[in-house]
PDB file of C-alpha atoms in Angstrom:
ATOM      1  CA  MET A 645     -86.020  48.661  42.842  1.00  0.00           C
ATOM      2  CA  ASP A 646     -84.967  45.726  40.720  1.00  0.00           C
ATOM      3  CA  TYR A 647     -81.244  45.460  41.551  1.00  0.00           C
ATOM      4  CA  GLU A 648     -81.013  42.131  39.708  1.00  0.00           C
ATOM      5  CA  LEU A 649     -82.137  43.750  36.443  1.00  0.00           C
ATOM      6  CA  MET A 650     -79.984  46.828  37.013  1.00  0.00           C
ATOM      7  CA  MET A 651     -76.847  44.770  37.593  1.00  0.00           C
ATOM      8  CA  ASN A 652     -77.350  41.910  35.177  1.00  0.00           C
ATOM      9  CA  GLY A 653     -78.482  44.148  32.338  1.00  0.00           C
ATOM     10  CA  ASN A 654     -75.055  45.763  32.234  1.00  0.00           C
ATOM     11  CA  VAL A 655     -72.105  43.906  33.721  1.00  0.00           C
ATOM     12  CA  LYS A 656     -71.763  40.537  35.385  1.00  0.00           C
ATOM     13  CA  ILE A 657     -69.292  38.873  37.672  1.00  0.00           C
ATOM     14  CA  GLY A 658     -66.784  36.882  35.616  1.00  0.00           C
ATOM     15  CA  GLU A 659     -67.072  39.134  32.548  1.00  0.00           C
ATOM     16  CA  ARG A 660     -64.449  41.499  31.215  1.00  0.00           C
ATOM     17  CA  ALA A 661     -64.987  44.977  32.647  1.00  0.00           C
ATOM     18  CA  PRO A 662     -66.257  47.439  30.008  1.00  0.00           C
ATOM     19  CA  GLU A 663     -63.488  49.601  28.586  1.00  0.00           C
ATOM     20  CA  PHE A 664     -63.578  53.376  29.019  1.00  0.00           C
ATOM     21  CA  GLU A 665     -61.449  56.477  28.733  1.00  0.00           C
ATOM     22  CA  ALA A 666     -62.299  59.370  31.027  1.00  0.00           C
ATOM     23  CA  GLU A 667     -61.260  62.742  32.375  1.00  0.00           C
ATOM     24  CA  THR A 668     -60.380  62.627  36.077  1.00  0.00           C
ATOM     25  CA  THR A 669     -58.999  64.804  38.829  1.00  0.00           C
ATOM     26  CA  MET A 670     -55.569  63.405  37.896  1.00  0.00           C
ATOM     27  CA  GLY A 671     -55.797  63.591  34.098  1.00  0.00           C
ATOM     28  CA  MET A 672     -57.102  61.132  31.545  1.00  0.00           C
ATOM     29  CA  VAL A 673     -57.442  57.475  32.539  1.00  0.00           C
ATOM     30  CA  ASN A 674     -58.270  54.337  30.624  1.00  0.00           C
ATOM     31  CA  LEU A 675     -59.278  51.007  32.126  1.00  0.00           C
ATOM     32  CA  ASN A 676     -56.193  49.503  30.462  1.00  0.00           C
ATOM     33  CA  ASP A 677     -54.045  51.747  32.695  1.00  0.00           C
ATOM     34  CA  TYR A 678     -54.867  49.312  35.494  1.00  0.00           C
ATOM     35  CA  LYS A 679     -53.878  46.059  33.735  1.00  0.00           C
ATOM     36  CA  GLY A 680     -51.676  43.983  36.003  1.00  0.00           C
ATOM     37  CA  LYS A 681     -53.262  45.518  39.122  1.00  0.00           C
ATOM     38  CA  TRP A 682     -56.519  44.893  40.898  1.00  0.00           C
ATOM     39  CA  LEU A 683     -58.953  47.813  40.877  1.00  0.00           C
ATOM     40  CA  VAL A 684     -61.633  48.931  43.316  1.00  0.00           C
ATOM     41  CA  PHE A 685     -63.869  51.035  41.054  1.00  0.00           C
ATOM     42  CA  PHE A 686     -66.631  52.822  42.950  1.00  0.00           C
ATOM     43  CA  SER A 687     -69.293  55.445  42.362  1.00  0.00           C
ATOM     44  CA  HIS A 688     -70.861  58.085  44.544  1.00  0.00           C
ATOM     45  CA  PRO A 689     -73.979  60.241  43.974  1.00  0.00           C
ATOM     46  CA  GLY A 690     -72.445  63.691  44.271  1.00  0.00           C
ATOM     47  CA  ASP A 691     -69.647  65.948  45.431  1.00  0.00           C
ATOM     48  CA  PHE A 692     -69.729  67.994  48.644  1.00  0.00           C
ATOM     49  CA  THR A 693     -72.206  65.714  50.434  1.00  0.00           C
ATOM     50  CA  PRO A 694     -71.333  64.576  53.974  1.00  0.00           C
ATOM     51  CA  VAL A 695     -71.587  60.845  53.211  1.00  0.00           C
ATOM     52  CA  CYS A 696     -69.548  61.036  49.994  1.00  0.00           C
ATOM     53  CA  THR A 697     -66.936  63.208  51.688  1.00  0.00           C
ATOM     54  CA  THR A 698     -66.446  60.718  54.521  1.00  0.00           C
ATOM     55  CA  GLU A 699     -66.132  57.943  51.920  1.00  0.00           C
ATOM     56  CA  MET A 700     -63.397  59.810  50.057  1.00  0.00           C
ATOM     57  CA  ILE A 701     -61.519  60.348  53.297  1.00  0.00           C
ATOM     58  CA  ALA A 702     -61.910  56.675  54.286  1.00  0.00           C
ATOM     59  CA  PHE A 703     -60.778  55.450  50.853  1.00  0.00           C
ATOM     60  CA  THR A 704     -57.776  57.810  50.992  1.00  0.00           C
ATOM     61  CA  ARG A 705     -56.809  56.471  54.415  1.00  0.00           C
ATOM     62  CA  ALA A 706     -57.110  52.888  53.113  1.00  0.00           C
ATOM     63  CA  HIS A 707     -55.256  53.596  49.843  1.00  0.00           C
ATOM     64  CA  THR A 708     -51.828  52.738  51.267  1.00  0.00           C
ATOM     65  CA  TYR A 709     -53.148  49.340  52.342  1.00  0.00           C
ATOM     66  CA  PHE A 710     -54.643  48.691  48.890  1.00  0.00           C
ATOM     67  CA  LYS A 711     -51.387  49.662  47.159  1.00  0.00           C
ATOM     68  CA  GLN A 712     -49.527  47.123  49.310  1.00  0.00           C
ATOM     69  CA  ILE A 713     -51.693  44.374  47.802  1.00  0.00           C
ATOM     70  CA  ASN A 714     -51.323  45.582  44.183  1.00  0.00           C
ATOM     71  CA  THR A 715     -54.687  47.345  44.104  1.00  0.00           C
ATOM     72  CA  GLU A 716     -55.666  50.825  42.924  1.00  0.00           C
ATOM     73  CA  LEU A 717     -58.740  52.934  43.674  1.00  0.00           C
ATOM     74  CA  LEU A 718     -60.860  54.805  41.137  1.00  0.00           C
ATOM     75  CA  GLY A 719     -63.931  56.881  41.954  1.00  0.00           C
ATOM     76  CA  LEU A 720     -66.728  58.150  39.697  1.00  0.00           C
ATOM     77  CA  SER A 721     -69.665  60.520  39.811  1.00  0.00           C
ATOM     78  CA  VAL A 722     -71.622  62.418  37.200  1.00  0.00           C
ATOM     79  CA  ASP A 723     -70.371  65.740  38.550  1.00  0.00           C
ATOM     80  CA  SER A 724     -67.934  67.823  36.489  1.00  0.00           C
ATOM     81  CA  ASN A 725     -64.172  67.688  36.863  1.00  0.00           C
ATOM     82  CA  SER A 726     -64.247  71.312  38.064  1.00  0.00           C
ATOM     83  CA  SER A 727     -66.644  70.269  40.824  1.00  0.00           C
ATOM     84  CA  HIS A 728     -64.452  67.272  41.721  1.00  0.00           C
ATOM     85  CA  LEU A 729     -61.341  69.460  41.893  1.00  0.00           C
ATOM     86  CA  ALA A 730     -63.105  72.044  44.079  1.00  0.00           C
ATOM     87  CA  TRP A 731     -64.391  69.263  46.328  1.00  0.00           C
ATOM     88  CA  VAL A 732     -60.966  67.598  46.648  1.00  0.00           C
ATOM     89  CA  TYR A 733     -59.499  71.008  47.501  1.00  0.00           C
ATOM     90  CA  ASP A 734     -62.262  71.617  50.062  1.00  0.00           C
ATOM     91  CA  ILE A 735     -61.526  68.236  51.685  1.00  0.00           C
ATOM     92  CA  TYR A 736     -57.842  69.218  51.889  1.00  0.00           C
ATOM     93  CA  CYS A 737     -58.595  72.669  53.324  1.00  0.00           C
ATOM     94  CA  LYS A 738     -60.935  71.308  56.000  1.00  0.00           C
ATOM     95  CA  THR A 739     -59.059  68.126  56.942  1.00  0.00           C
ATOM     96  CA  GLY A 740     -55.496  68.336  55.605  1.00  0.00           C
ATOM     97  CA  ILE A 741     -56.148  65.089  53.707  1.00  0.00           C
ATOM     98  CA  THR A 742     -55.160  64.902  50.031  1.00  0.00           C
ATOM     99  CA  VAL A 743     -57.383  62.524  48.052  1.00  0.00           C
ATOM    100  CA  SER A 744     -54.789  60.168  46.581  1.00  0.00           C
ATOM    101  CA  PHE A 745     -56.661  58.549  43.686  1.00  0.00           C
ATOM    102  CA  PRO A 746     -58.487  59.823  40.589  1.00  0.00           C
ATOM    103  CA  ILE A 747     -62.198  60.617  40.466  1.00  0.00           C
ATOM    104  CA  ILE A 748     -63.868  60.294  37.059  1.00  0.00           C
ATOM    105  CA  ALA A 749     -66.029  63.164  35.814  1.00  0.00           C
ATOM    106  CA  ASP A 750     -68.788  61.294  33.970  1.00  0.00           C
ATOM    107  CA  ARG A 751     -70.999  64.276  33.011  1.00  0.00           C
ATOM    108  CA  ASN A 752     -72.947  62.403  30.346  1.00  0.00           C
ATOM    109  CA  ALA A 753     -73.220  59.303  32.582  1.00  0.00           C
ATOM    110  CA  LYS A 754     -71.914  57.130  29.756  1.00  0.00           C
ATOM    111  CA  ILE A 755     -69.611  55.086  32.000  1.00  0.00           C
ATOM    112  CA  ALA A 756     -72.146  54.986  34.845  1.00  0.00           C
ATOM    113  CA  ARG A 757     -74.813  53.587  32.498  1.00  0.00           C
ATOM    114  CA  LYS A 758     -72.371  51.098  30.943  1.00  0.00           C
ATOM    115  CA  TYR A 759     -71.596  49.711  34.404  1.00  0.00           C
ATOM    116  CA  GLY A 760     -75.196  49.847  35.687  1.00  0.00           C
ATOM    117  CA  MET A 761     -74.519  52.571  38.239  1.00  0.00           C
ATOM    118  CA  ILE A 762     -77.681  54.538  37.486  1.00  0.00           C
ATOM    119  CA  SER A 763     -81.114  53.261  38.398  1.00  0.00           C
ATOM    120  CA  SER A 764     -83.986  55.236  36.877  1.00  0.00           C
ATOM    121  CA  GLU A 765     -86.172  54.224  39.834  1.00  0.00           C
ATOM    122  CA  VAL A 766     -83.840  56.142  42.164  1.00  0.00           C
ATOM    123  CA  SER A 767     -82.451  58.910  39.946  1.00  0.00           C
ATOM    124  CA  THR A 768     -81.916  59.437  36.244  1.00  0.00           C
ATOM    125  CA  THR A 769     -78.867  61.615  36.834  1.00  0.00           C
ATOM    126  CA  GLU A 770     -77.046  60.388  39.953  1.00  0.00           C
ATOM    127  CA  ALA A 771     -75.146  57.159  40.386  1.00  0.00           C
ATOM    128  CA  VAL A 772     -76.243  54.834  43.153  1.00  0.00           C
ATOM    129  CA  ARG A 773     -73.382  53.588  45.294  1.00  0.00           C
ATOM    130  CA  ASN A 774     -71.559  50.767  43.535  1.00  0.00           C
ATOM    131  CA  VAL A 775     -68.266  49.015  44.113  1.00  0.00           C
ATOM    132  CA  TYR A 776     -66.683  46.812  41.425  1.00  0.00           C
ATOM    133  CA  ILE A 777     -63.680  44.678  42.228  1.00  0.00           C
ATOM    134  CA  ILE A 778     -61.811  44.127  38.959  1.00  0.00           C
ATOM    135  CA  ASP A 779     -58.881  41.718  38.890  1.00  0.00           C
ATOM    136  CA  ASP A 780     -55.470  42.241  37.353  1.00  0.00           C
ATOM    137  CA  LYS A 781     -56.685  40.843  34.017  1.00  0.00           C
ATOM    138  CA  GLY A 782     -59.704  43.166  33.769  1.00  0.00           C
ATOM    139  CA  ILE A 783     -62.324  40.631  34.926  1.00  0.00           C
ATOM    140  CA  ILE A 784     -65.099  41.709  37.302  1.00  0.00           C
ATOM    141  CA  ARG A 785     -64.847  39.563  40.437  1.00  0.00           C
ATOM    142  CA  ALA A 786     -67.412  41.250  42.728  1.00  0.00           C
ATOM    143  CA  ILE A 787     -70.177  43.837  42.511  1.00  0.00           C
ATOM    144  CA  PHE A 788     -71.693  45.616  45.516  1.00  0.00           C
ATOM    145  CA  VAL A 789     -74.715  47.943  45.197  1.00  0.00           C
ATOM    146  CA  TYR A 790     -75.805  50.293  47.988  1.00  0.00           C
ATOM    147  CA  PRO A 791     -78.690  52.789  48.208  1.00  0.00           C
ATOM    148  CA  MET A 792     -77.644  56.415  47.736  1.00  0.00           C
ATOM    149  CA  ASN A 793     -78.218  57.245  51.414  1.00  0.00           C
ATOM    150  CA  VAL A 794     -75.924  54.494  52.777  1.00  0.00           C
ATOM    151  CA  ARG A 795     -72.172  54.881  52.853  1.00  0.00           C
ATOM    152  CA  LYS A 796     -69.750  52.091  52.056  1.00  0.00           C
ATOM    153  CA  ILE A 797     -68.483  50.401  55.191  1.00  0.00           C
ATOM    154  CA  TYR A 798     -64.819  51.332  55.472  1.00  0.00           C
ATOM    155  CA  THR A 799     -63.024  51.662  58.740  1.00  0.00           C
ATOM    156  CA  ARG A 800     -62.110  55.029  60.175  1.00  0.00           C
ATOM    157  CA  ASN A 801     -59.026  53.372  61.649  1.00  0.00           C
ATOM    158  CA  THR A 802     -56.219  54.806  59.539  1.00  0.00           C
ATOM    159  CA  LYS A 803     -53.744  52.134  60.588  1.00  0.00           C
ATOM    160  CA  ASN A 804     -55.687  48.953  59.807  1.00  0.00           C
ATOM    161  CA  CYS A 805     -58.020  48.587  56.865  1.00  0.00           C
ATOM    162  CA  SER A 806     -58.631  44.925  57.708  1.00  0.00           C
ATOM    163  CA  SER A 807     -61.139  45.772  60.447  1.00  0.00           C
ATOM    164  CA  SER A 808     -63.668  46.920  57.830  1.00  0.00           C
ATOM    165  CA  ALA A 809     -66.222  44.498  56.399  1.00  0.00           C
ATOM    166  CA  ASN A 810     -65.524  45.508  52.783  1.00  0.00           C
ATOM    167  CA  CYS A 811     -61.767  45.381  53.277  1.00  0.00           C
ATOM    168  CA  ARG A 812     -62.035  41.882  54.764  1.00  0.00           C
ATOM    169  CA  LEU A 813     -64.226  40.789  51.853  1.00  0.00           C
ATOM    170  CA  TYR A 814     -61.731  42.247  49.395  1.00  0.00           C
ATOM    171  CA  GLN A 815     -58.915  40.387  51.159  1.00  0.00           C
ATOM    172  CA  LYS A 816     -60.840  37.133  50.701  1.00  0.00           C
ATOM    173  CA  PHE A 817     -61.174  37.732  46.954  1.00  0.00           C
ATOM    174  CA  TYR A 818     -57.543  38.701  46.662  1.00  0.00           C
ATOM    175  CA  SER A 819     -56.254  35.752  48.688  1.00  0.00           C
ATOM    176  CA  CYS A 820     -58.307  33.248  46.681  1.00  0.00           C
ATOM    177  CA  LYS A 821     -55.855  33.705  43.807  1.00  0.00           C
ATOM    178  CA  LEU A 822     -58.663  34.309  41.332  1.00  0.00           C
ATOM    179  CA  ASP A 823     -56.049  34.831  38.653  1.00  0.00           C
ATOM    180  CA  SER A 824     -55.962  31.038  38.380  1.00  0.00           C
ATOM    181  CA  ILE A 825     -59.530  31.136  37.054  1.00  0.00           C
ATOM    182  CA  SER A 826     -59.545  31.423  33.283  1.00  0.00           C
ATOM    183  CA  ALA A 827     -60.822  34.766  32.033  1.00  0.00           C
ATOM    184  CA  SER A 828     -63.174  32.864  29.758  1.00  0.00           C
ATOM    185  CA  ASN A 829     -64.670  30.836  32.598  1.00  0.00           C
ATOM    186  CA  THR A 830     -67.769  32.633  33.829  1.00  0.00           C
ATOM    187  CA  SER A 831     -69.324  29.635  35.567  1.00  0.00           C
ATOM    188  CA  TYR A 832     -69.060  29.627  39.351  1.00  0.00           C
ATOM    189  CA  SER A 833     -71.206  26.597  40.184  1.00  0.00           C
TER     190      SER A 833
END
């Protein structure tokens, strides 16, 4: 798979994140709703799968930590909102955990394609695993791409998100005070 083409053909680090409006498990959201906050925007291939379910639980457990550092979480898959709502309810019924952030229902894959979340070499209908770190001004600061069969590396420790590799990486981006970089400056040489 040509990850370079998939990523660079759509969005790039240092560019403004593409705008969208979408139906979610918590109502309509717009990228502008997150202005002034950092955003961890991630995709998953499908609802009710073991790997995606453990990711939702891990993200929910880490959500309090992210909120403390002015960061919100936003998930996406190409499943329907009805499916998302049933899945979130199933997670609650089986674990007692309430997913605390919205999940976008991107049935036509418009947002997923805009962000480069779908790779035709893997699937034409499911999003590969992506994580976008978007700063408080709407600029993409990091992009991570994972195969569909690999889960994001978030700690299962509910008390300390900082032991996870992705959380530590996020902390580095956040602590670098990237807001001092001009939104128009896309050169990182």
